[in-house]
C-alpha positions as CSV (number, residue, x, y, z in Angstrom):
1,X,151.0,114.2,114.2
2,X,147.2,114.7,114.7
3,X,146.1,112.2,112.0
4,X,148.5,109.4,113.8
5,X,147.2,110.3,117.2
6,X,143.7,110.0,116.3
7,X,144.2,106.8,114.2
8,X,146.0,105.2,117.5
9,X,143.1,106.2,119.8
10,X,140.7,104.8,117.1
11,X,142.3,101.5,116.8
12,X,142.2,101.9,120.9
13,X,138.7,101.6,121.0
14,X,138.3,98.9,117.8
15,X,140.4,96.7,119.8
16,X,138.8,93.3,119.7
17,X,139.2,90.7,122.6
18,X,140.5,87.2,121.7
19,X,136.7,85.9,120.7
20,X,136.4,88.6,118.9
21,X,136.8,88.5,115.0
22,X,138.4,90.4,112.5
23,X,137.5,93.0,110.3
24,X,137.4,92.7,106.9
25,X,137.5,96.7,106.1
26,X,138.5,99.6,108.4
27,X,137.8,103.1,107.9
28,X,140.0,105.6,108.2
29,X,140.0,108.2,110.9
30,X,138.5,111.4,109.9
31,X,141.8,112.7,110.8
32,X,143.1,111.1,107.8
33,X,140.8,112.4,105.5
34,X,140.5,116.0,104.2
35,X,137.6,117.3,102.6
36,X,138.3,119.5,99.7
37,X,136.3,122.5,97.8
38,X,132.6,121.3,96.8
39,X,129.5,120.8,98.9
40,X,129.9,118.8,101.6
41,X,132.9,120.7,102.8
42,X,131.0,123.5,102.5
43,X,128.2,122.0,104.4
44,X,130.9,120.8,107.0
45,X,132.1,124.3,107.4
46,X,128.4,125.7,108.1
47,X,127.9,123.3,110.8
48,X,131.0,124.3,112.4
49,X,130.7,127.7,112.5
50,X,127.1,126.7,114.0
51,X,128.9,125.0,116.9
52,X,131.5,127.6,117.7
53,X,128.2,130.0,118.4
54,X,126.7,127.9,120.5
55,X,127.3,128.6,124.7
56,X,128.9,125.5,126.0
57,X,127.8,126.9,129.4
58,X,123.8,127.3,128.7
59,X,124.2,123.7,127.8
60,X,126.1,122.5,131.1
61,X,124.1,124.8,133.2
62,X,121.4,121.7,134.3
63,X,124.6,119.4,134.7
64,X,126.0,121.9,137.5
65,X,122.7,122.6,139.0
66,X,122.2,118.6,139.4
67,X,126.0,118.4,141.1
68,X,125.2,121.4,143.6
69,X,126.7,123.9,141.5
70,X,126.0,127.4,140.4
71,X,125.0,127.5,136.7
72,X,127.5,129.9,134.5
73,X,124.6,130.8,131.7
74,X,121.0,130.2,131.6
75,X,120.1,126.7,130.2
76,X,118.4,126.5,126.5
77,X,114.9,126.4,126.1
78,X,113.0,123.8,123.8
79,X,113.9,119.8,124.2
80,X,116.6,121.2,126.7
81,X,114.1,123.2,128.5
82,X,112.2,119.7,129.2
83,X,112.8,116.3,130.5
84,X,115.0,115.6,127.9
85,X,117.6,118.1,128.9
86,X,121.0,117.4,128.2
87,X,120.5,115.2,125.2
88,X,121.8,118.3,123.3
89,X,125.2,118.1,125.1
90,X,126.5,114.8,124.6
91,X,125.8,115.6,120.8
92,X,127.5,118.9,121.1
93,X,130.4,117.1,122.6
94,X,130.3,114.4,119.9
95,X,130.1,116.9,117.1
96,X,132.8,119.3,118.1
97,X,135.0,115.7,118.6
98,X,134.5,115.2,115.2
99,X,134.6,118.5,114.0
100,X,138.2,119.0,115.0
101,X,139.3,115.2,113.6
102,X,137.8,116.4,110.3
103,X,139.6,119.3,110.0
104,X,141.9,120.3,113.0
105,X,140.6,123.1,113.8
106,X,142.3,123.8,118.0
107,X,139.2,125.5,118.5
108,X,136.7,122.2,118.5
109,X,139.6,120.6,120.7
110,X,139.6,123.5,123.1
111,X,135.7,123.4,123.8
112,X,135.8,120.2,124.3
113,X,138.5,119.9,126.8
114,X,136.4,122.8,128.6
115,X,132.9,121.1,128.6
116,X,134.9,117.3,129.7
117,X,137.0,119.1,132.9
118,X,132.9,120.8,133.4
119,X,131.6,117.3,133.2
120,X,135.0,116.1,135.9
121,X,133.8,118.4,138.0
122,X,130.2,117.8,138.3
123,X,131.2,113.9,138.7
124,X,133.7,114.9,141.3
125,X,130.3,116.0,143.4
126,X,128.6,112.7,143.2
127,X,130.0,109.9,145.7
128,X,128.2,107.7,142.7
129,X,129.9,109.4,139.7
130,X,126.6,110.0,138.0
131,X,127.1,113.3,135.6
132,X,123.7,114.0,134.0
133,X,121.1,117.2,133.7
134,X,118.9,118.6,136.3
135,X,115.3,117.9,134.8
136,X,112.4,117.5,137.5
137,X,112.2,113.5,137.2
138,X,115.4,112.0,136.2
139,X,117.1,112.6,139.5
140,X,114.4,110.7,141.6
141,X,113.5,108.1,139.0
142,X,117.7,107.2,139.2
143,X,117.2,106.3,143.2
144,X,113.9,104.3,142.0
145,X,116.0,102.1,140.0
146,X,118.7,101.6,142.3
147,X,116.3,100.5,144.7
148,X,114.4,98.0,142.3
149,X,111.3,100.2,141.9
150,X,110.0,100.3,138.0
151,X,106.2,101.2,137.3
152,X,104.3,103.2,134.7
153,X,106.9,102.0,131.8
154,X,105.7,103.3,128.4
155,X,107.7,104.0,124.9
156,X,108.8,107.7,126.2
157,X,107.9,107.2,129.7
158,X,109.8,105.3,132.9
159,X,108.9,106.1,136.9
160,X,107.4,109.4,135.4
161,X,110.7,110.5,133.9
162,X,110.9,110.7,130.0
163,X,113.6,108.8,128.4
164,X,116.3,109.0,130.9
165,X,118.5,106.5,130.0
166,X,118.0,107.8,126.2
167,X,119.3,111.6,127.0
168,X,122.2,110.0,129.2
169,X,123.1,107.5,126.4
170,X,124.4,110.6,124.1
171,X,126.4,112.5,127.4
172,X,128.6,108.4,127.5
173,X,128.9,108.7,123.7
174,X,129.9,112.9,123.7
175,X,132.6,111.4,126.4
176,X,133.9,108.6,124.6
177,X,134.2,110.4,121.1
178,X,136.4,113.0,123.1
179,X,138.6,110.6,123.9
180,X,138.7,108.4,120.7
181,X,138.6,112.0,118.6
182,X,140.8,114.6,120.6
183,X,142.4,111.9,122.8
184,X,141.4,113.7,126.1
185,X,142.4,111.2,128.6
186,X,139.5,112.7,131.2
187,X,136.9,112.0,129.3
188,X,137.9,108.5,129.3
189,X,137.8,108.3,133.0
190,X,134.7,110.3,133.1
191,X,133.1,107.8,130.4
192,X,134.5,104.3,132.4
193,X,132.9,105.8,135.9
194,X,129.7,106.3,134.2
195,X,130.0,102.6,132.8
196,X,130.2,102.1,136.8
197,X,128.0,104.0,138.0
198,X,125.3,102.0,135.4
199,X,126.3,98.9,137.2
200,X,124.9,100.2,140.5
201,X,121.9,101.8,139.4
202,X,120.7,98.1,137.4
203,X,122.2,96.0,139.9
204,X,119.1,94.9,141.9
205,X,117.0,95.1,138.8
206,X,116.3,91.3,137.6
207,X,115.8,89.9,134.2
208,X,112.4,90.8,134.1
209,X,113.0,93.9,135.2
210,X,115.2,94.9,132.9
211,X,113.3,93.8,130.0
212,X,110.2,96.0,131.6
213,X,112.4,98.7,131.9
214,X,113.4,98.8,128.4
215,X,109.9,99.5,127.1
216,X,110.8,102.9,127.4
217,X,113.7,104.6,124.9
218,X,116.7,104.0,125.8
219,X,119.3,104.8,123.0
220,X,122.1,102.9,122.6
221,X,122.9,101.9,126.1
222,X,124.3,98.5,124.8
223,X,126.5,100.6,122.7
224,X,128.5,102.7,124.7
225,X,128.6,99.8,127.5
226,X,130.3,97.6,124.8
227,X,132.6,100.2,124.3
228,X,133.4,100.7,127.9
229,X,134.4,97.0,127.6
230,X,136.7,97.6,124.7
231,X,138.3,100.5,126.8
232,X,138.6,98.5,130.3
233,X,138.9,94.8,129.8
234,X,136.4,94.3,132.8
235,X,134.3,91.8,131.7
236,X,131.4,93.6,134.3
237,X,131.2,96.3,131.6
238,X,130.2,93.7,128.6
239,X,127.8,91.9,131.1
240,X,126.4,94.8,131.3
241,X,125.9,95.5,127.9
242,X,124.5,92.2,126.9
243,X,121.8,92.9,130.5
244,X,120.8,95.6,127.7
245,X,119.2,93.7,125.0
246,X,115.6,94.3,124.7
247,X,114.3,90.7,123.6
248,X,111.0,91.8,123.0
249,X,112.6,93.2,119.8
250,X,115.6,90.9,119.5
251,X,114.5,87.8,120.0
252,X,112.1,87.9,116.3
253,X,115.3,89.3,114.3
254,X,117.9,86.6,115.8
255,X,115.2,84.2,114.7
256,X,115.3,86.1,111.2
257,X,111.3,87.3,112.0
258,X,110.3,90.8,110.3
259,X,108.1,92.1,113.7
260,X,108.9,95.8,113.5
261,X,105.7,97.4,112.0
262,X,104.4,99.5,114.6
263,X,106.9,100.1,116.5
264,X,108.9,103.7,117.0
265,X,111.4,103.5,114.2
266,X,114.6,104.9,116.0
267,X,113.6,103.6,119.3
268,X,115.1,100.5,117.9
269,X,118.0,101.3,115.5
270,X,120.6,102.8,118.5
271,X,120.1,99.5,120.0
272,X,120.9,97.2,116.9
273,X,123.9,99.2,116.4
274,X,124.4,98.3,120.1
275,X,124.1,94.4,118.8
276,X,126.5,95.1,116.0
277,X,128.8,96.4,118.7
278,X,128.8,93.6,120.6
279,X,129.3,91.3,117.7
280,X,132.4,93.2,117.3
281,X,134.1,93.0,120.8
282,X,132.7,89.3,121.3
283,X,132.3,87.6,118.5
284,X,128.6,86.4,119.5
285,X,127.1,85.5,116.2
286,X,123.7,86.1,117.6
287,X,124.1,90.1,117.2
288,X,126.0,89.8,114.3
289,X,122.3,88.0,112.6
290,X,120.5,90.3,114.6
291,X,121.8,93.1,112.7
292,X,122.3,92.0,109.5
293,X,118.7,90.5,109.3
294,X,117.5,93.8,110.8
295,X,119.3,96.0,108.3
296,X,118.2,94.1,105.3
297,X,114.6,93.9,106.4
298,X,114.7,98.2,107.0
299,X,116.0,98.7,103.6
300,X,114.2,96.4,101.9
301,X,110.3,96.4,103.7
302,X,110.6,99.9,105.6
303,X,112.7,102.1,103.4
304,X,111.3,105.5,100.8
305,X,113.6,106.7,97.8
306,X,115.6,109.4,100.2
307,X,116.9,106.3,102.0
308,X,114.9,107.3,105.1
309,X,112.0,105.2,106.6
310,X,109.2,105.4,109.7
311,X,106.3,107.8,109.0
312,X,105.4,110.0,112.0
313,X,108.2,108.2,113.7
314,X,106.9,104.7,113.2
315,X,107.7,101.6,111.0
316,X,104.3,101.4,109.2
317,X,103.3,98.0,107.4
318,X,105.8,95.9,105.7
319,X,106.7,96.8,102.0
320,X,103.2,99.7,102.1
321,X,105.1,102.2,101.7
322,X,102.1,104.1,99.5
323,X,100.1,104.0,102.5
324,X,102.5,105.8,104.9
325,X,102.5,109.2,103.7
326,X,102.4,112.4,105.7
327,X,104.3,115.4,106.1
328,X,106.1,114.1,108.6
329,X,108.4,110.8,107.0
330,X,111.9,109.7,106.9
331,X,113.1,111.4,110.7
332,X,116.8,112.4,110.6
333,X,117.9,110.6,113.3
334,X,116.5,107.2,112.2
335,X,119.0,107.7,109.0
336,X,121.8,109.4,110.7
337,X,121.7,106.0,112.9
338,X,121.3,103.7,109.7
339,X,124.5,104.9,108.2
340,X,126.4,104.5,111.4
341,X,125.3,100.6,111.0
342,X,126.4,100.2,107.4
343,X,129.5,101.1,108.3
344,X,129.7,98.7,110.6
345,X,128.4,96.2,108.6
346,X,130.8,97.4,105.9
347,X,134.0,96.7,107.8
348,X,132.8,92.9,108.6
349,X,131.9,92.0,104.6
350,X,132.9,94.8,102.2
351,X,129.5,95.0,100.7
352,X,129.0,97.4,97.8
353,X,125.4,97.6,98.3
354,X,126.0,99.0,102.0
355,X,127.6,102.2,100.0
356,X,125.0,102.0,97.7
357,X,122.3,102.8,100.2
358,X,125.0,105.3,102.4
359,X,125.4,107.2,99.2
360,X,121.5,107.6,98.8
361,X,120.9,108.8,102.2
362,X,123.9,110.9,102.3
363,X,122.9,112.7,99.2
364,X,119.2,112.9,99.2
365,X,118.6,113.4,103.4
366,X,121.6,113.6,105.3
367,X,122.7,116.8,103.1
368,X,119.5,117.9,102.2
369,X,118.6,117.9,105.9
370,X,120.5,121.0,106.6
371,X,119.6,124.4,105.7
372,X,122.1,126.1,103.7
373,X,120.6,129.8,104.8
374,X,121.2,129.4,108.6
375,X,123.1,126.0,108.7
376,X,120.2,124.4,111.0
377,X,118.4,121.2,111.0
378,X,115.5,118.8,109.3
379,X,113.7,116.8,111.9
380,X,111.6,115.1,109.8
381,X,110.6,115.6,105.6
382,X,107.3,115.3,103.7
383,X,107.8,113.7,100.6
384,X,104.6,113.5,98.8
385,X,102.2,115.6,98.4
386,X,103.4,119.6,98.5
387,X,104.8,119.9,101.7
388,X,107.5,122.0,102.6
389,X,110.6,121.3,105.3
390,X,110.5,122.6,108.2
391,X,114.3,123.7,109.9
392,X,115.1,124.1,113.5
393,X,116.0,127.9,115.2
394,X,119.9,128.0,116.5
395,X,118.4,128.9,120.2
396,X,115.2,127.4,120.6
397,X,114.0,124.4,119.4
398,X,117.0,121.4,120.3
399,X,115.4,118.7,118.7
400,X,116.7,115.1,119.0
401,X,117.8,115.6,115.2
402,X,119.4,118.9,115.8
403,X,121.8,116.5,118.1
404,X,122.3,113.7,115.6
405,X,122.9,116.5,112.9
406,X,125.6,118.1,115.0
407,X,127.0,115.7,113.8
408,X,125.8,114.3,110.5
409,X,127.6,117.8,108.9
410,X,131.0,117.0,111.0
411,X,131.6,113.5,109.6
412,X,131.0,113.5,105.7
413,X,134.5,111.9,105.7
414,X,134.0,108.9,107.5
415,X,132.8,106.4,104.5
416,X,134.6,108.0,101.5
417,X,137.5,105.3,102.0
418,X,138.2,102.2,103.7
419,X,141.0,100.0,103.9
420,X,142.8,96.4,105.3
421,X,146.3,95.5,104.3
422,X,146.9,96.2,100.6
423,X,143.4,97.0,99.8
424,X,141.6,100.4,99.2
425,X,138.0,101.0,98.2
426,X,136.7,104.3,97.2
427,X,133.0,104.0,97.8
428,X,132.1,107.6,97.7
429,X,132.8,110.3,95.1
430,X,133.4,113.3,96.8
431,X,136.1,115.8,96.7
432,X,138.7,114.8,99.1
433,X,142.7,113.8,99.9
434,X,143.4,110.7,101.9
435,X,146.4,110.1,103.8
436,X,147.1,106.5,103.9
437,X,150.3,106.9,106.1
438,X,151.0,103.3,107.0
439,X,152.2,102.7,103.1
440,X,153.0,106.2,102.5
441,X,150.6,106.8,99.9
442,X,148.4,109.8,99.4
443,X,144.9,109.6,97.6
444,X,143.8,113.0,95.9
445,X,140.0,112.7,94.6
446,X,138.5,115.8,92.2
447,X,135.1,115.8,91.1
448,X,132.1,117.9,90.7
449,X,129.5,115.3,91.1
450,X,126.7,114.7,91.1
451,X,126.9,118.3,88.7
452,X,129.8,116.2,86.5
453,X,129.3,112.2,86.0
454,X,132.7,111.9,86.5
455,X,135.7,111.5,89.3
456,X,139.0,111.5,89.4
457,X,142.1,109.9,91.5
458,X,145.6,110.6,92.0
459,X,147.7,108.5,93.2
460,X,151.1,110.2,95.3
461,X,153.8,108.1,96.9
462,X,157.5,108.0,97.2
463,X,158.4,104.6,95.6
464,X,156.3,102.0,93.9
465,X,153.8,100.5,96.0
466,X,151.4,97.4,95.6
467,X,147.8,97.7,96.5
468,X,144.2,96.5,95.1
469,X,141.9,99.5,94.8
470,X,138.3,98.6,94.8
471,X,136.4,101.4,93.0
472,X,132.5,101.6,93.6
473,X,130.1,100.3,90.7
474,X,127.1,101.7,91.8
475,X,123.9,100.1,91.5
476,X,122.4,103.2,89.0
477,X,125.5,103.2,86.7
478,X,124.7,101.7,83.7
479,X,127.2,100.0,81.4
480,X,128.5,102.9,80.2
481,X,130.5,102.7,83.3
482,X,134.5,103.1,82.4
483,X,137.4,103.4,84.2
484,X,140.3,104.7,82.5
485,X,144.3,104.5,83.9
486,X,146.8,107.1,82.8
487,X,144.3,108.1,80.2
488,X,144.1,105.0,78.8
489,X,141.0,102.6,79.0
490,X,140.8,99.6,81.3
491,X,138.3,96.8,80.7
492,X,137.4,96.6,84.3
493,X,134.7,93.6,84.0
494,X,132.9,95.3,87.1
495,X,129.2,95.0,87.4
496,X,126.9,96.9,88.8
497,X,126.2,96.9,92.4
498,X,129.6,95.9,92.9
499,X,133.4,96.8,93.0
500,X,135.8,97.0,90.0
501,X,138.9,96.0,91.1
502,X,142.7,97.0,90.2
503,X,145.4,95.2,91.5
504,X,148.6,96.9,90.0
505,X,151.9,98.6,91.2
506,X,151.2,101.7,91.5
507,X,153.6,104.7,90.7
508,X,153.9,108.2,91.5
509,X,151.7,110.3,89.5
510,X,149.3,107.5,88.6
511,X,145.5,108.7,87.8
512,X,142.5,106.8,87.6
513,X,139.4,108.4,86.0
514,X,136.0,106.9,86.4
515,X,132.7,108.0,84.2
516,X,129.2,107.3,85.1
517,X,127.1,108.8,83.2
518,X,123.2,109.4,84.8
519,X,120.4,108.3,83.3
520,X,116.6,109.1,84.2
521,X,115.0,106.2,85.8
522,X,111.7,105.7,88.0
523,X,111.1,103.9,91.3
524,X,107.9,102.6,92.5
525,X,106.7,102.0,95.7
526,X,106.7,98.0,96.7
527,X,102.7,98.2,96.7
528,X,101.6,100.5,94.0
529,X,103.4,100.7,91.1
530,X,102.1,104.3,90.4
531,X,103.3,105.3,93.2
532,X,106.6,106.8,92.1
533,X,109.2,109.0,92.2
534,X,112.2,109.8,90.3
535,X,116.3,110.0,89.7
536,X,118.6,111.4,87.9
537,X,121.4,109.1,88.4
538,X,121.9,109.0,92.6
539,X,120.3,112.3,92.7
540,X,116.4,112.3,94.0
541,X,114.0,114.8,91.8
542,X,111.3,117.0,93.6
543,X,109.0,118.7,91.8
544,X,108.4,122.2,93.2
545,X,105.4,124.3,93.7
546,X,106.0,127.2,95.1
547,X,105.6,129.2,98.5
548,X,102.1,129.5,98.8
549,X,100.4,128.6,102.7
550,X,104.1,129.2,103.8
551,X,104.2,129.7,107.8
552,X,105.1,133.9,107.9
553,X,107.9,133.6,109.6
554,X,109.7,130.9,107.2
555,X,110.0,127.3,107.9
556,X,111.4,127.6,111.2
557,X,110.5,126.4,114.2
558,X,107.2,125.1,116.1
559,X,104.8,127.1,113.4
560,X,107.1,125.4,110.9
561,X,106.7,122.0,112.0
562,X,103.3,122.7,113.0
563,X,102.7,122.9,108.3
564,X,100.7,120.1,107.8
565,X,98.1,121.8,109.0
566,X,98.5,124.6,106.1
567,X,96.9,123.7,103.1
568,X,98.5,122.1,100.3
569,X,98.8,122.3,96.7
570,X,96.9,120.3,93.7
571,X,99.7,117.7,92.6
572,X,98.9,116.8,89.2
573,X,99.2,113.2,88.5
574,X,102.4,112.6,85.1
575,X,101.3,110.3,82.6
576,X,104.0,108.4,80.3
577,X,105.5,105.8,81.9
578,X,105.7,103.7,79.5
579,X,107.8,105.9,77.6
580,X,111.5,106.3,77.6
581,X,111.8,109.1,80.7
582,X,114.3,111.6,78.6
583,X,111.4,111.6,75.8
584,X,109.1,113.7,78.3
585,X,111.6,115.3,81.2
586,X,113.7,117.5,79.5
587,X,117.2,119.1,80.9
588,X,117.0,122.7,81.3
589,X,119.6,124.4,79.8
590,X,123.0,125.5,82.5
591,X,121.1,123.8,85.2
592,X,122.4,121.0,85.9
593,X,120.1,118.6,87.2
594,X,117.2,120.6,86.6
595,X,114.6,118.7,84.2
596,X,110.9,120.4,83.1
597,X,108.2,117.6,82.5
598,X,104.4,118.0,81.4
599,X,101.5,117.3,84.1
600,X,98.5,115.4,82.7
601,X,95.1,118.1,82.5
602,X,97.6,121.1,82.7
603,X,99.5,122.8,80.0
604,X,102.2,124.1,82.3
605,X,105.5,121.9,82.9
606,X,106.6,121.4,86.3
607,X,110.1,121.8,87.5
608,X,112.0,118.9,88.9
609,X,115.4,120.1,91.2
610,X,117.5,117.7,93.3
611,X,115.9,117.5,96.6
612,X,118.3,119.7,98.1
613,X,117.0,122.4,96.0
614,X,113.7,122.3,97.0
615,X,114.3,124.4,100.8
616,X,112.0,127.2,101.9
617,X,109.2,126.1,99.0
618,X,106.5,123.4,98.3
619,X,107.4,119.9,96.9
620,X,106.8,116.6,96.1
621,X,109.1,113.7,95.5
622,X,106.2,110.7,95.0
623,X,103.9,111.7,92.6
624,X,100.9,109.6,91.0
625,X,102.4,108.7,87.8
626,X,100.6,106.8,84.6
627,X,101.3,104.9,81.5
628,X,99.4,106.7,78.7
629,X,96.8,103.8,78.4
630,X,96.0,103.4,81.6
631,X,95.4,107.8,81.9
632,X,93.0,106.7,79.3
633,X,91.3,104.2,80.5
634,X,90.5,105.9,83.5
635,X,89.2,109.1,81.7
636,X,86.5,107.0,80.3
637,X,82.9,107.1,81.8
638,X,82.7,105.3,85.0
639,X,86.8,105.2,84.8
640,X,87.0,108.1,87.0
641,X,89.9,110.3,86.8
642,X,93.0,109.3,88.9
643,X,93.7,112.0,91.8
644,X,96.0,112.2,94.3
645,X,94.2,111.2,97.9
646,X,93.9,113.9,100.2
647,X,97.8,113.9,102.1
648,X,97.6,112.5,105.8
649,X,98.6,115.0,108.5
């Protein structure tokens, strides 16, 4: 009953005008998908035990000051203490959505019903149906805008006030995910008058002052606007959304123009998932280049081997990766946000390298970037040079990427399957059961990777039924790549980077087994080709070197993120890449995907763990790496010895 709800409400929300075009692809609602017994469940499960402790009321408490009314709690401290304050909630809200269409838990669904009839309230106060946090600017800088006043516009900065349309954007998408996840018909009317009240704040704002305005963050205002039009029909709502397009930044990627290095990395991805949005519920092509072009350029120019990119927040220069290394790469958010647009991109041309890429990041930052200790967050990760991560405290710090991983840890389910007519594709191998109701058919997945090579499907349905399942070829399989049907072997004439396809009746009972075996393989940096670091099949290696310069107090918190200024350790450079990788990284026996390799000018090994096993130590995932000539050639007089530079801070 849950799972049909939720699917209804989400095809509420997909609906596409007449202009707009088809989808290729859909997902399935998280409703229709059950996670079953390995680690992202487990991660799932950590995250939601996080959001049941948290106080709904210290997060409303600024919302009911700002409407006149008395706060139930104290307010949080950190980002929510600030300017920024209630970014947090609109996550919160967004998270516990999805936390309860992932596993229908009546708890999620009855904190969010409390914190939407909160945020009715507060609106209920304002003749103008604004509902947003008390901070000391953000009331004042609203009346500015309504009245046409704009000045002193930087990247974080508007009127004085920081980011306000940025920490309002995520209260719109906490309201619309309540009512696309837990079908709370409030928060829909809550969510349209806010599309309204946008209208009136803008309205004596011209072109140029729009485009002035939206120097400074402002999330994806174009997103939630677009979807206010797929929920309404008034065509005021998608006028409003296209008013949002910042051409400054546009403009270059609809002409297929790479202008992103130095700008604020996810200062820009909300609002091309905004584009991609609007290609959906208009059929514009222009957004539909727009984000292609934009998504292809990040991945290909901007991107490190986690699947992350920006360093210190920023898109550095194009394809010099090697020179954009700190302790303070790949943010959170800026992936969180790049997943969200492959699956868009996914449901318009079912792409396997879109999956490719979401597998990456899933694995090697979206799950690494939660601590399995406490269950909090990763804002942003040091990948070269022995830092260590940094996590977030439950109560005090509220980063922007303790919102976005909210609800990174509630959604795991959301790319695993998609679907349209008779076809399935299985992009991701992760223990789980589909429910694909509309043909009665039921999709049971068992696995242990990335600790096995290996997955499993069976098929469970009450008569016969014809459908093409696509299964995922990824890009690091080799050709050792086999698919197997009722325990017999199927010559599946896949290749890599793409889908193997079997069209067949399918019959109660039915299995399909898939091996991958890993292999060891080395990627470079797009500029230095000693630059490198390395997999074990999907599954990023760090190297680890222990816990000493470790903040005392763990890496939590300010002192935490504040480790770049602790000293690091000596990273030995690895020489012998020109030799086969499993001749000089050795397995270490009953750990899986655990390998011991020898450092050049040291007779100790080093240890290299999945990246998710490098928490609360010292690390490196890029190391300076070598063929055995050119080590030599270097150690000869006047060669000089090849070091590691100093790390940037």
């Amino acid at each position: 009953m849950l799972a049909g709800r939720i699917l209804a409400l989400f095809v509420t929300l997909s609906t596409v005008w007449a202009a707009a075009p088809p989808s290729k692809a859909e997902p399935f609602s998280l409703a229709r998908v059950r996670l079953l017994e390995g680690p992202f469940r487990d991660a799932m499960l950590r995250n939601g035990e996080y959001l049941m402790r948290l106080s709904p009321d210290r997060l409303l408490a600024k919302f009911r000051v700002e409407a006149g009314l008395d706060p139930k709690a104290e307010s949080y401290g950190g980002w929510e203490g600030r300017d920024i304050a209630g970014h947090s909630l609109g996550h919160y809200l967004t998270g516990l959505s999805l936390a309860y269409a992932a596993t229908g838990d009546p708890f999620f669904k009855q904190r969010v019903d409390y914190i939407v009839d909160e945020l009715a309230a507060c609106q209920a106060r304002n003749p103008d149906k604004l509902v947003d946090a008390k901070t000391q600017r953000r009331p004042q800088v609203w009346r500015e805008l309504a009245r046409g006043e704009i000045r002193g516009v930087e990247r974080h900065n508007i009127n004085g006030a920081w980011v306000p349309w940025y920490a309002i954007h995520k209260v719109y998408a906490g309201l619309r995910d309540a009512w696309l996840y837990t079908g709370n018909s409030t928060a829909k009317t809550v969510f349209l008058n806010l599309a309204d009240w946008t209208q009136t704040i803008t309205g004596k704002l011209s072109e140029e002052q729009m485009q002035q305005m939206m120097a400074c963050e402002f999330g994806g205002m174009n997103e939630v606007l677009a979807d206010a039009y797929a929920l309404s029909g008034k065509s005021a709502h998608l006028a409003l959304a296209r008013k949002f397009e910042h051409k400054a930044v546009m403009d270059p990627l609809a002409a297929q123009h790479d202008e992103l290095a130095g700008l604020h990395a996810n200062t820009q991805i909300p609002k091309i998932i905004g584009e991609a949005r609007l290609y959906e519920v208009s059929g514009d092509e222009r957004p539909r280049r727009i984000s292609e072009f934009f998504f292809r350029t990040v991945l290909d120019r901007y991107t490190y081997a986690n699947g992350g990119n920006s360093d210190k927040e920023w898109f550095g220069k194009p394809g010099a990766q090697s020179e954009h290394m700190s302790g303070q790469m790949t943010e959170t958010c800026n992936t969180y946000n790049m997943l969200k647009l492959a699956v868009q991109l996914f449901s318009w041309e079912p792409r396997a390298f879109l999956m490719d890429y979401y597998e990456r990041a899933l694995w090697n930052q979206i799950y690494n970037s939660q601590d399995r200790k406490t269950g909090m967050f990763t804002y942003k990760h040091g990948l070269y040079g022995g830092w260590f991560q940094p996590f977030s405290r439950p109560e005090e710090d509220f980063w922007c990427c303790v919102g976005s991983g909210m609800e990174n840890h509630s959604k795991y389910a959301e790319a695993i399957y998609f679907h349209h007519d008779a076809d399935l594709w299985v992009n991701l191998f992760i223990p789980s059961e589909l429910d694909w109701s509309e043909r009665k058919i039921r999709v049971r997945q068992t696995t242990r990777f990335p600790n096995e090579s290996s997955s499993s499907l069976r098929i469970s349905t009450p008569a016969p039924a014809r459908f093409a399942m696509h299964l995922r070829y990824p890009q690091w399989a080799g050709k050792a790549f086999a698919i197997r049907i009722n325990g017999k072997a199927w010559k599946h004439g896949g290749k890599r980077g793409e889908f193997a396809t079997i069209d067949r009746t399918w019959r109660d009972g039915d299995t399909v087994s898939i091996s991958m075996p890993f292999e060891l393989r080395y990627e470079a940096t797009p500029d230095n080709p000693n630059r490198v670091a390395f997999f074990y099949g999907p599954v990023l290696l760090a190297g680890l070197f222990g816990t000493a310069n470790m903040p005392e107090g763990g890496p939590y918190g300010k002192e935490a993120s504040d480790g770049w200024k602790l000293p690091n350790p000596t990273i030995p450079p690895l020489v012998g890449l020109e030799k086969p990788l499993a001749t000089w990284m050795r397995p270490v026996a009953g750990k899986p995907l655990t390998f011991t390799a020898a450092s050049a000018g040291n007779p100790s090994t080093v240890t290299l763990v999945p990246m998710w096993e490098s928490h609360h130590q010292r690390f490196t995932v890029y190391w300076d790496a070598y063929t055995t000539a050119q080590w030599k050639e270097n150690k000869k007089p006047g060669g000089g010895t090849p070091t590691i530079p100093a790390p940037g801070s």
